[in-house]
């Protein structure tokens, strides 16, 4: 299990997130039903009771209220049993001072990890005692249409930045609503870029304060209260 031959074709942005049934710390789920009409951040961890994973889950737990305000559900995945997750969550809450509420999927057989290509192809040390590959630190941001909008992959050795995941959610949701894109290092309240598909004179009508730097680069102010961060 976990060899290159076992793996499905890699997922792409814009494809429908594979549906699955799984046991979680909050009970059994069918993933598409779990998504419902929400956005979802699905993120994987190599193993329970490991140091980097513990810091990450604590950080996601602390930031969960901000995701919830944005109509986003969090769901984790680790290559262990649900029973193991339950004990680990107590450690996470104790260490981080959080109260972890979102479900964690038990994926001991790596079935979901394989479907989502969450396995390390090169790092031979990232395996369990049986030589089965652990999951890497993958992140999938999925919209209410069940479409994958973002894929991030981190090595097992490197913890993620939860604020960046939230920033991406704000960018996607704000862009969908206002027909804009966000420039490098954008934060809610910064100027945005008018989407290239919005042509003049419609662009001038929709964005009266638009600044044309180049015909293909048009900035416009967008106050924070008009972004998804205004919650």
mmCIF file with all atom_site columns, N, CA and C in Angstrom, residues 85-143:
data_model
loop_
_atom_site.group_PDB
_atom_site.id
_atom_site.type_symbol
_atom_site.label_atom_id
_atom_site.label_alt_id
_atom_site.label_comp_id
_atom_site.label_asym_id
_atom_site.label_entity_id
_atom_site.label_seq_id
_atom_site.pdbx_PDB_ins_code
_atom_site.Cartn_x
_atom_site.Cartn_y
_atom_site.Cartn_z
_atom_site.occupancy
_atom_site.B_iso_or_equiv
_atom_site.pdbx_formal_charge
_atom_site.auth_seq_id
_atom_site.auth_comp_id
_atom_site.auth_asym_id
_atom_site.auth_atom_id
_atom_site.pdbx_PDB_model_num
ATOM 1   N N  . UNK A 1 85  ? -7.251  8.991  18.195 1.00 0.00 ? 85  UNK A N  1
ATOM 2   C CA . UNK A 1 85  ? -7.486  10.433 18.074 1.00 0.00 ? 85  UNK A CA 1
ATOM 3   C C  . UNK A 1 85  ? -8.082  11.003 19.359 1.00 0.00 ? 85  UNK A C  1
ATOM 4   N N  . UNK A 1 86  ? -9.021  10.263 19.952 1.00 0.00 ? 86  UNK A N  1
ATOM 5   C CA . UNK A 1 86  ? -9.710  10.762 21.130 1.00 0.00 ? 86  UNK A CA 1
ATOM 6   C C  . UNK A 1 86  ? -8.763  11.071 22.271 1.00 0.00 ? 86  UNK A C  1
ATOM 7   N N  . UNK A 1 87  ? -7.800  10.184 22.507 1.00 0.00 ? 87  UNK A N  1
ATOM 8   C CA . UNK A 1 87  ? -6.817  10.438 23.555 1.00 0.00 ? 87  UNK A CA 1
ATOM 9   C C  . UNK A 1 87  ? -5.900  11.583 23.204 1.00 0.00 ? 87  UNK A C  1
ATOM 10  N N  . UNK A 1 88  ? -5.553  11.666 21.933 1.00 0.00 ? 88  UNK A N  1
ATOM 11  C CA . UNK A 1 88  ? -4.644  12.719 21.477 1.00 0.00 ? 88  UNK A CA 1
ATOM 12  C C  . UNK A 1 88  ? -5.273  14.094 21.621 1.00 0.00 ? 88  UNK A C  1
ATOM 13  N N  . UNK A 1 89  ? -6.562  14.198 21.350 1.00 0.00 ? 89  UNK A N  1
ATOM 14  C CA . UNK A 1 89  ? -7.250  15.488 21.452 1.00 0.00 ? 89  UNK A CA 1
ATOM 15  C C  . UNK A 1 89  ? -7.127  16.056 22.866 1.00 0.00 ? 89  UNK A C  1
ATOM 16  N N  . UNK A 1 90  ? -7.153  15.192 23.873 1.00 0.00 ? 90  UNK A N  1
ATOM 17  C CA . UNK A 1 90  ? -6.990  15.669 25.252 1.00 0.00 ? 90  UNK A CA 1
ATOM 18  C C  . UNK A 1 90  ? -5.629  16.326 25.439 1.00 0.00 ? 90  UNK A C  1
ATOM 19  N N  . UNK A 1 91  ? -4.603  15.741 24.850 1.00 0.00 ? 91  UNK A N  1
ATOM 20  C CA . UNK A 1 91  ? -3.272  16.347 24.916 1.00 0.00 ? 91  UNK A CA 1
ATOM 21  C C  . UNK A 1 91  ? -3.245  17.693 24.191 1.00 0.00 ? 91  UNK A C  1
ATOM 22  N N  . UNK A 1 92  ? -3.858  17.728 23.027 1.00 0.00 ? 92  UNK A N  1
ATOM 23  C CA . UNK A 1 92  ? -3.871  18.962 22.229 1.00 0.00 ? 92  UNK A CA 1
ATOM 24  C C  . UNK A 1 92  ? -4.522  20.098 23.007 1.00 0.00 ? 92  UNK A C  1
ATOM 25  N N  . UNK A 1 93  ? -5.676  19.815 23.618 1.00 0.00 ? 93  UNK A N  1
ATOM 26  C CA . UNK A 1 93  ? -6.375  20.840 24.382 1.00 0.00 ? 93  UNK A CA 1
ATOM 27  C C  . UNK A 1 93  ? -5.545  21.299 25.576 1.00 0.00 ? 93  UNK A C  1
ATOM 28  N N  . UNK A 1 94  ? -4.884  20.340 26.233 1.00 0.00 ? 94  UNK A N  1
ATOM 29  C CA . UNK A 1 94  ? -4.066  20.682 27.404 1.00 0.00 ? 94  UNK A CA 1
ATOM 30  C C  . UNK A 1 94  ? -2.881  21.559 27.018 1.00 0.00 ? 94  UNK A C  1
ATOM 31  N N  . UNK A 1 95  ? -2.211  21.216 25.928 1.00 0.00 ? 95  UNK A N  1
ATOM 32  C CA . UNK A 1 95  ? -0.999  21.924 25.531 1.00 0.00 ? 95  UNK A CA 1
ATOM 33  C C  . UNK A 1 95  ? -1.302  23.288 24.934 1.00 0.00 ? 95  UNK A C  1
ATOM 34  N N  . UNK A 1 96  ? -2.347  23.362 24.126 1.00 0.00 ? 96  UNK A N  1
ATOM 35  C CA . UNK A 1 96  ? -2.639  24.599 23.390 1.00 0.00 ? 96  UNK A CA 1
ATOM 36  C C  . UNK A 1 96  ? -3.597  25.527 24.120 1.00 0.00 ? 96  UNK A C  1
ATOM 37  N N  . UNK A 1 97  ? -4.280  25.007 25.130 1.00 0.00 ? 97  UNK A N  1
ATOM 38  C CA . UNK A 1 97  ? -5.291  25.816 25.793 1.00 0.00 ? 97  UNK A CA 1
ATOM 39  C C  . UNK A 1 97  ? -6.540  25.996 24.953 1.00 0.00 ? 97  UNK A C  1
ATOM 40  N N  . UNK A 1 98  ? -6.715  25.125 23.957 1.00 0.00 ? 98  UNK A N  1
ATOM 41  C CA . UNK A 1 98  ? -7.868  25.207 23.068 1.00 0.00 ? 98  UNK A CA 1
ATOM 42  C C  . UNK A 1 98  ? -8.927  24.196 23.492 1.00 0.00 ? 98  UNK A C  1
ATOM 43  N N  . UNK A 1 99  ? -10.007 24.174 22.754 1.00 0.00 ? 99  UNK A N  1
ATOM 44  C CA . UNK A 1 99  ? -11.025 23.153 22.925 1.00 0.00 ? 99  UNK A CA 1
ATOM 45  C C  . UNK A 1 99  ? -11.387 22.663 21.530 1.00 0.00 ? 99  UNK A C  1
ATOM 46  N N  . UNK A 1 100 ? -10.737 21.590 21.107 1.00 0.00 ? 100 UNK A N  1
ATOM 47  C CA . UNK A 1 100 ? -10.884 21.110 19.740 1.00 0.00 ? 100 UNK A CA 1
ATOM 48  C C  . UNK A 1 100 ? -12.268 20.504 19.546 1.00 0.00 ? 100 UNK A C  1
ATOM 49  N N  . UNK A 1 101 ? -13.023 21.033 18.576 1.00 0.00 ? 101 UNK A N  1
ATOM 50  C CA . UNK A 1 101 ? -14.397 20.585 18.344 1.00 0.00 ? 101 UNK A CA 1
ATOM 51  C C  . UNK A 1 101 ? -14.580 19.914 16.986 1.00 0.00 ? 101 UNK A C  1
ATOM 52  N N  . UNK A 1 102 ? -13.754 20.244 16.014 1.00 0.00 ? 102 UNK A N  1
ATOM 53  C CA . UNK A 1 102 ? -13.977 19.702 14.671 1.00 0.00 ? 102 UNK A CA 1
ATOM 54  C C  . UNK A 1 102 ? -13.587 18.220 14.624 1.00 0.00 ? 102 UNK A C  1
ATOM 55  N N  . UNK A 1 103 ? -14.188 17.448 13.716 1.00 0.00 ? 103 UNK A N  1
ATOM 56  C CA . UNK A 1 103 ? -13.911 16.012 13.651 1.00 0.00 ? 103 UNK A CA 1
ATOM 57  C C  . UNK A 1 103 ? -12.533 15.708 13.064 1.00 0.00 ? 103 UNK A C  1
ATOM 58  N N  . UNK A 1 104 ? -11.996 14.565 13.490 1.00 0.00 ? 104 UNK A N  1
ATOM 59  C CA . UNK A 1 104 ? -10.756 14.046 12.915 1.00 0.00 ? 104 UNK A CA 1
ATOM 60  C C  . UNK A 1 104 ? -11.048 12.654 12.364 1.00 0.00 ? 104 UNK A C  1
ATOM 61  N N  . UNK A 1 105 ? -10.723 12.455 11.103 1.00 0.00 ? 105 UNK A N  1
ATOM 62  C CA . UNK A 1 105 ? -10.987 11.189 10.425 1.00 0.00 ? 105 UNK A CA 1
ATOM 63  C C  . UNK A 1 105 ? -9.956  10.148 10.830 1.00 0.00 ? 105 UNK A C  1
ATOM 64  N N  . UNK A 1 106 ? -10.412 8.944  11.083 1.00 0.00 ? 106 UNK A N  1
ATOM 65  C CA . UNK A 1 106 ? -9.507  7.820  11.284 1.00 0.00 ? 106 UNK A CA 1
ATOM 66  C C  . UNK A 1 106 ? -9.228  7.150  9.945  1.00 0.00 ? 106 UNK A C  1
ATOM 67  N N  . UNK A 1 107 ? -7.976  7.170  9.514  1.00 0.00 ? 107 UNK A N  1
ATOM 68  C CA . UNK A 1 107 ? -7.634  6.635  8.189  1.00 0.00 ? 107 UNK A CA 1
ATOM 69  C C  . UNK A 1 107 ? -6.419  5.714  8.297  1.00 0.00 ? 107 UNK A C  1
ATOM 70  N N  . UNK A 1 108 ? -6.525  4.746  9.209  1.00 0.00 ? 108 UNK A N  1
ATOM 71  C CA . UNK A 1 108 ? -5.388  3.861  9.466  1.00 0.00 ? 108 UNK A CA 1
ATOM 72  C C  . UNK A 1 108 ? -4.946  3.109  8.221  1.00 0.00 ? 108 UNK A C  1
ATOM 73  N N  . UNK A 1 109 ? -5.895  2.741  7.354  1.00 0.00 ? 109 UNK A N  1
ATOM 74  C CA . UNK A 1 109 ? -5.556  1.990  6.140  1.00 0.00 ? 109 UNK A CA 1
ATOM 75  C C  . UNK A 1 109 ? -5.181  2.903  4.969  1.00 0.00 ? 109 UNK A C  1
ATOM 76  N N  . UNK A 1 110 ? -5.197  4.207  5.179  1.00 0.00 ? 110 UNK A N  1
ATOM 77  C CA . UNK A 1 110 ? -4.797  5.205  4.179  1.00 0.00 ? 110 UNK A CA 1
ATOM 78  C C  . UNK A 1 110 ? -5.697  5.213  2.944  1.00 0.00 ? 110 UNK A C  1
ATOM 79  N N  . UNK A 1 111 ? -6.922  4.748  3.075  1.00 0.00 ? 111 UNK A N  1
ATOM 80  C CA . UNK A 1 111 ? -7.813  4.714  1.901  1.00 0.00 ? 111 UNK A CA 1
ATOM 81  C C  . UNK A 1 111 ? -8.135  6.123  1.412  1.00 0.00 ? 111 UNK A C  1
ATOM 82  N N  . UNK A 1 112 ? -8.455  7.014  2.346  1.00 0.00 ? 112 UNK A N  1
ATOM 83  C CA . UNK A 1 112 ? -8.763  8.388  1.959  1.00 0.00 ? 112 UNK A CA 1
ATOM 84  C C  . UNK A 1 112 ? -7.485  9.106  1.529  1.00 0.00 ? 112 UNK A C  1
ATOM 85  N N  . UNK A 1 113 ? -6.397  8.825  2.230  1.00 0.00 ? 113 UNK A N  1
ATOM 86  C CA . UNK A 1 113 ? -5.116  9.429  1.870  1.00 0.00 ? 113 UNK A CA 1
ATOM 87  C C  . UNK A 1 113 ? -4.725  9.077  0.442  1.00 0.00 ? 113 UNK A C  1
ATOM 88  N N  . UNK A 1 114 ? -4.995  7.846  0.035  1.00 0.00 ? 114 UNK A N  1
ATOM 89  C CA . UNK A 1 114 ? -4.699  7.436  -1.337 1.00 0.00 ? 114 UNK A CA 1
ATOM 90  C C  . UNK A 1 114 ? -5.612  8.147  -2.329 1.00 0.00 ? 114 UNK A C  1
ATOM 91  N N  . UNK A 1 115 ? -6.897  8.249  -1.995 1.00 0.00 ? 115 UNK A N  1
ATOM 92  C CA . UNK A 1 115 ? -7.842  8.897  -2.902 1.00 0.00 ? 115 UNK A CA 1
ATOM 93  C C  . UNK A 1 115 ? -7.495  10.365 -3.129 1.00 0.00 ? 115 UNK A C  1
ATOM 94  N N  . UNK A 1 116 ? -6.937  10.988 -2.095 1.00 0.00 ? 116 UNK A N  1
ATOM 95  C CA . UNK A 1 116 ? -6.572  12.406 -2.176 1.00 0.00 ? 116 UNK A CA 1
ATOM 96  C C  . UNK A 1 116 ? -5.082  12.629 -2.410 1.00 0.00 ? 116 UNK A C  1
ATOM 97  N N  . UNK A 1 117 ? -4.341  11.558 -2.674 1.00 0.00 ? 117 UNK A N  1
ATOM 98  C CA . UNK A 1 117 ? -2.909  11.647 -2.953 1.00 0.00 ? 117 UNK A CA 1
ATOM 99  C C  . UNK A 1 117 ? -2.174  12.420 -1.855 1.00 0.00 ? 117 UNK A C  1
ATOM 100 N N  . UNK A 1 118 ? -2.428  12.024 -0.614 1.00 0.00 ? 118 UNK A N  1
ATOM 101 C CA . UNK A 1 118 ? -1.823  12.686 0.536  1.00 0.00 ? 118 UNK A CA 1
ATOM 102 C C  . UNK A 1 118 ? -0.538  11.987 0.999  1.00 0.00 ? 118 UNK A C  1
ATOM 103 N N  . UNK A 1 119 ? 0.054   11.168 0.158  1.00 0.00 ? 119 UNK A N  1
ATOM 104 C CA . UNK A 1 119 ? 1.206   10.372 0.570  1.00 0.00 ? 119 UNK A CA 1
ATOM 105 C C  . UNK A 1 119 ? 2.492   10.904 -0.032 1.00 0.00 ? 119 UNK A C  1
ATOM 106 N N  . UNK A 1 120 ? 3.561   10.789 0.738  1.00 0.00 ? 120 UNK A N  1
ATOM 107 C CA . UNK A 1 120 ? 4.872   11.238 0.303  1.00 0.00 ? 120 UNK A CA 1
ATOM 108 C C  . UNK A 1 120 ? 5.467   10.215 -0.659 1.00 0.00 ? 120 UNK A C  1
ATOM 109 N N  . UNK A 1 121 ? 5.872   10.663 -1.815 1.00 0.00 ? 121 UNK A N  1
ATOM 110 C CA . UNK A 1 121 ? 6.410   9.754  -2.829 1.00 0.00 ? 121 UNK A CA 1
ATOM 111 C C  . UNK A 1 121 ? 7.887   9.451  -2.611 1.00 0.00 ? 121 UNK A C  1
ATOM 112 N N  . UNK A 1 122 ? 8.598   10.344 -1.931 1.00 0.00 ? 122 UNK A N  1
ATOM 113 C CA . UNK A 1 122 ? 10.056  10.229 -1.866 1.00 0.00 ? 122 UNK A CA 1
ATOM 114 C C  . UNK A 1 122 ? 10.612  9.933  -0.480 1.00 0.00 ? 122 UNK A C  1
ATOM 115 N N  . UNK A 1 123 ? 9.981   10.453 0.569  1.00 0.00 ? 123 UNK A N  1
ATOM 116 C CA . UNK A 1 123 ? 10.565  10.345 1.904  1.00 0.00 ? 123 UNK A CA 1
ATOM 117 C C  . UNK A 1 123 ? 10.341  8.963  2.489  1.00 0.00 ? 123 UNK A C  1
ATOM 118 N N  . UNK A 1 124 ? 11.343  8.104  2.371  1.00 0.00 ? 124 UNK A N  1
ATOM 119 C CA . UNK A 1 124 ? 11.217  6.721  2.836  1.00 0.00 ? 124 UNK A CA 1
ATOM 120 C C  . UNK A 1 124 ? 11.160  6.615  4.349  1.00 0.00 ? 124 UNK A C  1
ATOM 121 N N  . UNK A 1 125 ? 11.474  7.693  5.054  1.00 0.00 ? 125 UNK A N  1
ATOM 122 C CA . UNK A 1 125 ? 11.415  7.652  6.520  1.00 0.00 ? 125 UNK A CA 1
ATOM 123 C C  . UNK A 1 125 ? 10.014  7.946  7.040  1.00 0.00 ? 125 UNK A C  1
ATOM 124 N N  . UNK A 1 126 ? 9.152   8.464  6.179  1.00 0.00 ? 126 UNK A N  1
ATOM 125 C CA . UNK A 1 126 ? 7.803   8.843  6.603  1.00 0.00 ? 126 UNK A CA 1
ATOM 126 C C  . UNK A 1 126 ? 6.858   7.638  6.479  1.00 0.00 ? 126 UNK A C  1
ATOM 127 N N  . UNK A 1 127 ? 7.184   6.562  7.201  1.00 0.00 ? 127 UNK A N  1
ATOM 128 C CA . UNK A 1 127 ? 6.413   5.321  7.148  1.00 0.00 ? 127 UNK A CA 1
ATOM 129 C C  . UNK A 1 127 ? 6.217   4.788  8.563  1.00 0.00 ? 127 UNK A C  1
ATOM 130 N N  . UNK A 1 128 ? 5.208   3.919  8.720  1.00 0.00 ? 128 UNK A N  1
ATOM 131 C CA . UNK A 1 128 ? 4.988   3.325  10.029 1.00 0.00 ? 128 UNK A CA 1
ATOM 132 C C  . UNK A 1 128 ? 5.831   2.066  10.197 1.00 0.00 ? 128 UNK A C  1
ATOM 133 N N  . UNK A 1 129 ? 5.589   1.330  11.282 1.00 0.00 ? 129 UNK A N  1
ATOM 134 C CA . UNK A 1 129 ? 6.413   0.160  11.594 1.00 0.00 ? 129 UNK A CA 1
ATOM 135 C C  . UNK A 1 129 ? 6.286   -0.944 10.549 1.00 0.00 ? 129 UNK A C  1
ATOM 136 N N  . UNK A 1 130 ? 5.203   -0.903 9.764  1.00 0.00 ? 130 UNK A N  1
ATOM 137 C CA . UNK A 1 130 ? 5.004   -1.903 8.709  1.00 0.00 ? 130 UNK A CA 1
ATOM 138 C C  . UNK A 1 130 ? 5.494   -1.411 7.348  1.00 0.00 ? 130 UNK A C  1
ATOM 139 N N  . UNK A 1 131 ? 6.071   -0.232 7.335  1.00 0.00 ? 131 UNK A N  1
ATOM 140 C CA . UNK A 1 131 ? 6.562   0.308  6.079  1.00 0.00 ? 131 UNK A CA 1
ATOM 141 C C  . UNK A 1 131 ? 5.510   0.985  5.235  1.00 0.00 ? 131 UNK A C  1
ATOM 142 N N  . UNK A 1 132 ? 4.314   1.228  5.813  1.00 0.00 ? 132 UNK A N  1
ATOM 143 C CA . UNK A 1 132 ? 3.229   1.886  5.085  1.00 0.00 ? 132 UNK A CA 1
ATOM 144 C C  . UNK A 1 132 ? 3.401   3.400  5.206  1.00 0.00 ? 132 UNK A C  1
ATOM 145 N N  . UNK A 1 133 ? 3.282   4.080  4.087  1.00 0.00 ? 133 UNK A N  1
ATOM 146 C CA . UNK A 1 133 ? 3.523   5.521  4.076  1.00 0.00 ? 133 UNK A CA 1
ATOM 147 C C  . UNK A 1 133 ? 2.517   6.273  4.934  1.00 0.00 ? 133 UNK A C  1
ATOM 148 N N  . UNK A 1 134 ? 3.019   7.196  5.750  1.00 0.00 ? 134 UNK A N  1
ATOM 149 C CA . UNK A 1 134 ? 2.142   8.101  6.476  1.00 0.00 ? 134 UNK A CA 1
ATOM 150 C C  . UNK A 1 134 ? 1.653   9.200  5.534  1.00 0.00 ? 134 UNK A C  1
ATOM 151 N N  . UNK A 1 135 ? 0.580   9.864  5.933  1.00 0.00 ? 135 UNK A N  1
ATOM 152 C CA . UNK A 1 135 ? 0.131   11.033 5.186  1.00 0.00 ? 135 UNK A CA 1
ATOM 153 C C  . UNK A 1 135 ? 1.091   12.193 5.397  1.00 0.00 ? 135 UNK A C  1
ATOM 154 N N  . UNK A 1 136 ? 1.201   13.045 4.387  1.00 0.00 ? 136 UNK A N  1
ATOM 155 C CA . UNK A 1 136 ? 1.928   14.293 4.536  1.00 0.00 ? 136 UNK A CA 1
ATOM 156 C C  . UNK A 1 136 ? 0.940   15.352 5.029  1.00 0.00 ? 136 UNK A C  1
ATOM 157 N N  . UNK A 1 137 ? 1.378   16.604 5.069  1.00 0.00 ? 137 UNK A N  1
ATOM 158 C CA . UNK A 1 137 ? 0.498   17.684 5.531  1.00 0.00 ? 137 UNK A CA 1
ATOM 159 C C  . UNK A 1 137 ? -0.182  18.324 4.320  1.00 0.00 ? 137 UNK A C  1
ATOM 160 N N  . UNK A 1 138 ? -1.278  17.724 3.909  1.00 0.00 ? 138 UNK A N  1
ATOM 161 C CA . UNK A 1 138 ? -2.046  18.239 2.777  1.00 0.00 ? 138 UNK A CA 1
ATOM 162 C C  . UNK A 1 138 ? -3.199  19.106 3.272  1.00 0.00 ? 138 UNK A C  1
ATOM 163 N N  . UNK A 1 139 ? -3.542  20.099 2.473  1.00 0.00 ? 139 UNK A N  1
ATOM 164 C CA . UNK A 1 139 ? -4.697  20.954 2.755  1.00 0.00 ? 139 UNK A CA 1
ATOM 165 C C  . UNK A 1 139 ? -5.533  21.051 1.481  1.00 0.00 ? 139 UNK A C  1
ATOM 166 N N  . UNK A 1 140 ? -6.832  20.823 1.626  1.00 0.00 ? 140 UNK A N  1
ATOM 167 C CA . UNK A 1 140 ? -7.770  20.992 0.518  1.00 0.00 ? 140 UNK A CA 1
ATOM 168 C C  . UNK A 1 140 ? -8.850  21.970 0.958  1.00 0.00 ? 140 UNK A C  1
ATOM 169 N N  . UNK A 1 141 ? -8.990  23.070 0.225  1.00 0.00 ? 141 UNK A N  1
ATOM 170 C CA . UNK A 1 141 ? -10.092 23.999 0.461  1.00 0.00 ? 141 UNK A CA 1
ATOM 171 C C  . UNK A 1 141 ? -11.148 23.699 -0.591 1.00 0.00 ? 141 UNK A C  1
ATOM 172 N N  . UNK A 1 142 ? -12.353 23.370 -0.133 1.00 0.00 ? 142 UNK A N  1
ATOM 173 C CA . UNK A 1 142 ? -13.427 22.873 -0.995 1.00 0.00 ? 142 UNK A CA 1
ATOM 174 C C  . UNK A 1 142 ? -14.642 23.773 -0.823 1.00 0.00 ? 142 UNK A C  1
ATOM 175 N N  . UNK A 1 143 ? -15.255 24.173 -1.931 1.00 0.00 ? 143 UNK A N  1
ATOM 176 C CA . UNK A 1 143 ? -16.385 25.101 -1.844 1.00 0.00 ? 143 UNK A CA 1
ATOM 177 C C  . UNK A 1 143 ? -17.712 24.342 -1.745 1.00 0.00 ? 143 UNK A C  1
#
